[in-house]
Tab-separated table of C-alpha atoms in Angstrom:
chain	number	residue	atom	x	y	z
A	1	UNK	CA	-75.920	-107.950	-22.239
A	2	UNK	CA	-77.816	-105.204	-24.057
A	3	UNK	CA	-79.316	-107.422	-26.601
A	4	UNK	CA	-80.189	-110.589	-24.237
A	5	UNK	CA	-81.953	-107.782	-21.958
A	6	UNK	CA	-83.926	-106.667	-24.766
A	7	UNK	CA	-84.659	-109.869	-26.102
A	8	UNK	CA	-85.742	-110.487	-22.847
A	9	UNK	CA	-88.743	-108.033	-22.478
A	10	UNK	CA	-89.487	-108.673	-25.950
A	11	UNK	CA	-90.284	-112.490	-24.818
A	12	UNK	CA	-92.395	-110.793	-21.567
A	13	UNK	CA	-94.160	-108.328	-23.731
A	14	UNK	CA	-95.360	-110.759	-26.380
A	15	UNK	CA	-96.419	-113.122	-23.468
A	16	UNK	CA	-98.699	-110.782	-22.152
A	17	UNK	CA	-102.161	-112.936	-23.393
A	18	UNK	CA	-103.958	-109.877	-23.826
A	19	UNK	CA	-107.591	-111.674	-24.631
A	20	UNK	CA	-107.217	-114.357	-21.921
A	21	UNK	CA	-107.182	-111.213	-19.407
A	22	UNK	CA	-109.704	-108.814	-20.854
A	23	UNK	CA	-112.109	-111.908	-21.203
A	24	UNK	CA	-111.272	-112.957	-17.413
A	25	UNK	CA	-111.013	-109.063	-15.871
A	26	UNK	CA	-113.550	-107.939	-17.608
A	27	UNK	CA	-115.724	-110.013	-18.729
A	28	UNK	CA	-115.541	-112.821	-16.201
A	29	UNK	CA	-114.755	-115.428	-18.731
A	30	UNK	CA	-112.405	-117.597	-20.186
A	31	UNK	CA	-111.787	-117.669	-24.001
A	32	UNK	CA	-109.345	-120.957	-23.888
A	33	UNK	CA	-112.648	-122.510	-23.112
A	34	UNK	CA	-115.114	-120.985	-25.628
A	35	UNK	CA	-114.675	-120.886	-29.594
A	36	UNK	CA	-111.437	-122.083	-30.811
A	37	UNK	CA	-109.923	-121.672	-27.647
A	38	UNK	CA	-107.631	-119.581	-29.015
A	39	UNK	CA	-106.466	-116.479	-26.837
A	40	UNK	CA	-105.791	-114.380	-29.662
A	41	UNK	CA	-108.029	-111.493	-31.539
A	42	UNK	CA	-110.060	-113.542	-33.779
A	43	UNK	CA	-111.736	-115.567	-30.954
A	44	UNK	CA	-111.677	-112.722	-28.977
A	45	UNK	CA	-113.956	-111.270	-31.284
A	46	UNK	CA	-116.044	-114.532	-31.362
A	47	UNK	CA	-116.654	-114.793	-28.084
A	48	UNK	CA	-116.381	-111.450	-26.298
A	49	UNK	CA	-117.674	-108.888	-29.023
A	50	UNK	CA	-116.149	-106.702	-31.459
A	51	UNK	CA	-114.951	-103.928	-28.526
A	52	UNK	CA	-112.908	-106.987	-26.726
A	53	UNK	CA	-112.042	-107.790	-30.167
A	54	UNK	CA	-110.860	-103.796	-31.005
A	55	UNK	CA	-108.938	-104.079	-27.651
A	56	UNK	CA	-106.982	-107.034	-27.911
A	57	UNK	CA	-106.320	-106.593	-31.868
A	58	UNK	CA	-104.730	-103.342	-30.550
A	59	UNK	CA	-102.660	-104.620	-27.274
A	60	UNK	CA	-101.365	-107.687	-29.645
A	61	UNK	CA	-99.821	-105.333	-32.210
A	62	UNK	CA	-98.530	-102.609	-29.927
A	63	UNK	CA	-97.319	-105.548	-28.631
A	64	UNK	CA	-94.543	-106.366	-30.989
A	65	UNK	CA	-94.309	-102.817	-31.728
A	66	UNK	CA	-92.720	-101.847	-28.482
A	67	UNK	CA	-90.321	-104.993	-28.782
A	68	UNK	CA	-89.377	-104.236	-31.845
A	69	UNK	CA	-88.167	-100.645	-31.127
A	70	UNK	CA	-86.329	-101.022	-28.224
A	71	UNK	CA	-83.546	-100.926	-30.526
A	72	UNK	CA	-84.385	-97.453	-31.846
A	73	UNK	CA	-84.950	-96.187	-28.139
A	74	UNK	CA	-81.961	-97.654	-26.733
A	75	UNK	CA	-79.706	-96.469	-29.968
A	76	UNK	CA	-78.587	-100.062	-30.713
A	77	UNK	CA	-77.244	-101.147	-33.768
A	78	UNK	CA	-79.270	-104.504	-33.603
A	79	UNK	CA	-81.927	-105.107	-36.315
A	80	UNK	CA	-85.648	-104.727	-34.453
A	81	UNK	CA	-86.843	-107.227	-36.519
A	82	UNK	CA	-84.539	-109.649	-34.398
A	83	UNK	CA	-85.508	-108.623	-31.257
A	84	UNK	CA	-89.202	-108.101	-32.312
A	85	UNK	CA	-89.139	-112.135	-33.191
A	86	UNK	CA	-89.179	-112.563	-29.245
A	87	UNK	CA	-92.543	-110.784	-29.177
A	88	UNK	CA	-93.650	-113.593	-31.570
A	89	UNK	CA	-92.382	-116.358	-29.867
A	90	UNK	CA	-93.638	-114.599	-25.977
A	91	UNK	CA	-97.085	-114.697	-27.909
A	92	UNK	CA	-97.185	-118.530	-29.095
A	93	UNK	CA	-95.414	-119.513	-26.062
A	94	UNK	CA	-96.179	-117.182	-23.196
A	95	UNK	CA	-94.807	-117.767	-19.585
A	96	UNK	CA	-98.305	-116.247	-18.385
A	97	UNK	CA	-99.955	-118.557	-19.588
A	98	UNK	CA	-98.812	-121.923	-19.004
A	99	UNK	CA	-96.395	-121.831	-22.409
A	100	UNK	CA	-99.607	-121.586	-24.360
A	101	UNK	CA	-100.346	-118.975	-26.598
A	102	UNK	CA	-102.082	-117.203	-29.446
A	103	UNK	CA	-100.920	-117.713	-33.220
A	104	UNK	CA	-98.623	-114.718	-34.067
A	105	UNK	CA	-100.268	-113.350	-36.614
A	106	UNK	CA	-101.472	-109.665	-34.774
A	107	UNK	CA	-97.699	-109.481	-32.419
A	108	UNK	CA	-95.926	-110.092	-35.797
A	109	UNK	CA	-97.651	-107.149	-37.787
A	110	UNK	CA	-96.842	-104.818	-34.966
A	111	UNK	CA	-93.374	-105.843	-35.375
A	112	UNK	CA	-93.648	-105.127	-39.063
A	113	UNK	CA	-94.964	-101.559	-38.057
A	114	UNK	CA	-92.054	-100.731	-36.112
A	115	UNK	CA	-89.345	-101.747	-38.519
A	116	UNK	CA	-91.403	-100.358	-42.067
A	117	UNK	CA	-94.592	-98.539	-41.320
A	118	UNK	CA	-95.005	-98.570	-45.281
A	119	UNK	CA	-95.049	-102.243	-45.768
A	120	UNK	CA	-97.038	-102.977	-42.549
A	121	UNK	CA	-99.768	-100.847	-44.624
A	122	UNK	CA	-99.312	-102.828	-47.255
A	123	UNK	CA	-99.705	-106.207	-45.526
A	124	UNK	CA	-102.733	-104.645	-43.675
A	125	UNK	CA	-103.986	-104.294	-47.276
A	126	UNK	CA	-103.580	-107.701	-47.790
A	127	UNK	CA	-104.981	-108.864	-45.329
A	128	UNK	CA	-108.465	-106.575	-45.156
A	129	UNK	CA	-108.398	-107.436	-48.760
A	130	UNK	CA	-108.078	-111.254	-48.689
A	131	UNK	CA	-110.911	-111.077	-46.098
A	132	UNK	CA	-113.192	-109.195	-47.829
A	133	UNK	CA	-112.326	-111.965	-50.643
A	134	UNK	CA	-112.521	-115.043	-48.500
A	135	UNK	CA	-114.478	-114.299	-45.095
A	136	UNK	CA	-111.963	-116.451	-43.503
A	137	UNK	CA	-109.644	-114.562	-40.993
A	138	UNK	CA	-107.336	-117.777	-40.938
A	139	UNK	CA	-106.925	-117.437	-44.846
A	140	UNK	CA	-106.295	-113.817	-44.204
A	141	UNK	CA	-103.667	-114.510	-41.851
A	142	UNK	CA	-102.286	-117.169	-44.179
A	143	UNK	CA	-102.103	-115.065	-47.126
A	144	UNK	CA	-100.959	-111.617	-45.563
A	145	UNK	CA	-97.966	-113.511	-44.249
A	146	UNK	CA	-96.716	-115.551	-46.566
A	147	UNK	CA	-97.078	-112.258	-49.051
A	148	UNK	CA	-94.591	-110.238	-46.592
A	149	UNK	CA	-92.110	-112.935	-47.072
A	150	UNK	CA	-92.410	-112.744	-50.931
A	151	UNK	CA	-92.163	-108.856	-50.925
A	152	UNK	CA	-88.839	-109.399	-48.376
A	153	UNK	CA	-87.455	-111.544	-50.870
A	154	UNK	CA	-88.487	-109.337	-53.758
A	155	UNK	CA	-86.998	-106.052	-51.930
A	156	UNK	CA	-83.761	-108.511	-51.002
A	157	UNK	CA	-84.288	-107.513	-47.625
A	158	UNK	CA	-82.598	-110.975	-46.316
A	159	UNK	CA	-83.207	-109.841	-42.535
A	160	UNK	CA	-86.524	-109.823	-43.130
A	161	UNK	CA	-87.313	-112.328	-45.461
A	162	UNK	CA	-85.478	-114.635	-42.806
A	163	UNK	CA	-87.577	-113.653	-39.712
A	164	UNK	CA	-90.799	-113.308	-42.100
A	165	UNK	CA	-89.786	-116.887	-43.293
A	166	UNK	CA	-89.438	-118.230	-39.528
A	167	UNK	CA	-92.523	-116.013	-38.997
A	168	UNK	CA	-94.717	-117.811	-41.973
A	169	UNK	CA	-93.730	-121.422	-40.660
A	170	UNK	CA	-94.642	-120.696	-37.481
A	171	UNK	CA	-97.931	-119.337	-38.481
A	172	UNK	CA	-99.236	-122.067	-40.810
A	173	UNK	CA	-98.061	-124.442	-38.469
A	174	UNK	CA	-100.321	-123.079	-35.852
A	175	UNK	CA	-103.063	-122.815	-38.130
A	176	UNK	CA	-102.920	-126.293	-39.434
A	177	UNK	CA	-106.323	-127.095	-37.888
A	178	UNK	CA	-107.463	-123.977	-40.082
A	179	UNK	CA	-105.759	-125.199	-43.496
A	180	UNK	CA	-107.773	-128.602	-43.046
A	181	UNK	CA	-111.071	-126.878	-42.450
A	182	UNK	CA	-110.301	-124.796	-45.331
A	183	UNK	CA	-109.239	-127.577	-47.408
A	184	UNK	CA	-112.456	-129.166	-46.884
A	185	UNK	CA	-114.668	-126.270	-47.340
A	186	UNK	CA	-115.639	-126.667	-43.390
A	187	UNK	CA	-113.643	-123.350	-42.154
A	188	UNK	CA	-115.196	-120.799	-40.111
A	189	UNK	CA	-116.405	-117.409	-41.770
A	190	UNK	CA	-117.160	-114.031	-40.785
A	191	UNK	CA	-120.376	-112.643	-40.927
A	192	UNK	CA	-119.137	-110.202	-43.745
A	193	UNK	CA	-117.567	-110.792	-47.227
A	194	UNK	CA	-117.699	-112.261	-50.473
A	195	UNK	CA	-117.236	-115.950	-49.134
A	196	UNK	CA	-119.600	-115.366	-46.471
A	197	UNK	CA	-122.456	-113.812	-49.273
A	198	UNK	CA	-121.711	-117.698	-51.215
A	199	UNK	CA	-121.990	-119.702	-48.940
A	200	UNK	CA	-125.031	-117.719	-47.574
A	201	UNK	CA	-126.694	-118.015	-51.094
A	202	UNK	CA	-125.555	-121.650	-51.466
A	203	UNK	CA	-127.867	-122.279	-48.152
């Protein structure tokens, strides 16, 4: 009963669409309908500003972070990163908003934070880095994940490597719009970067 109740608020916390709500409390606007459409941080930045952005980068990872260590708080013998993969699925699915959702990508990192603060710094690395590299948050994304799953596998850490596996499918799958705009050079870029200096100079 323990675990389904924690599993529970997992899937409640993760649906909370954190930039769907700052854009429509605060801001007075609706994010599914501008950029991507996408409720999560990137468009968030995009279309509300970088302090929307900072806020709803922050609410997506604490996010998964409280999910994932209810666990620790309740003294249960359950994995987080088990009950932390209801955050993700809340987040792509989320009762609050219609079963839509963002693409997992922020909620899963938090839930990496809570289970190994050492290799959530190390996929944050990643990921900065591979943006710096690219200019493409989407390749970011791409990359930082699919590198936690290697390390997992690396490190033997079969938990892991099985939700970061579940974790990596659901995220290219829900950037598959992204991979063909990458694949044909067309991909959005930040205004920052090494890809974004390039294509700048190609112009």
């Amino acid at each position: 009963m323990q675990i389904l109740s924690m599993a529970l608020i997992a899937y409640l916390l993760g649906s909370i669409p954190s930039g769907l709500w700052i854009g429509k409390i605060f801001y007075h606007r609706d994010i599914t309908k501008e950029g991507s459409g996408n409720i999560g941080t990137t468009n968030t930045f995009r279309v509300l500003g970088f302090k929307a952005g900072l806020v709803v980068l922050f609410m997506d990872i604490l996010k998964g972070t409280l999910a994932a260590s209810q666990p620790y708080l309740l003294h249960s013998p359950v994995n987080p990163l088990l009950i932390g993969l209801f955050a993700s699925l809340g987040h792509t699915v989320s009762i609050f908003d219609h079963f839509h959702g963002g693409k997992a990508v922020a909620t899963s990192a938090g839930i990496l934070l809570a289970y190994n603060p050492v290799l959530f710094a190390l996929a944050a690395s990643i990921f900065v880095g591979t943006l710096l590299l690219t200019s493409m948050a989407s390749m970011a994304s791409l990359v930082g994940i699919s590198a936690m799953f290697i390390i997992a596998l690396f490190l033997h850490d079969w938990i892991l490597a099985t939700v970061a596996g579940i974790l990596t499918a659901v995220v290219f799958y829900r950037h598959k719009a992204n991979i063909g705009r990458i694949l044909r050079g067309q991909e959005a870029m930040v205004n920052f970067g090494l890809g974004h200096y390039l294509r700048t100079k190609r112009k």
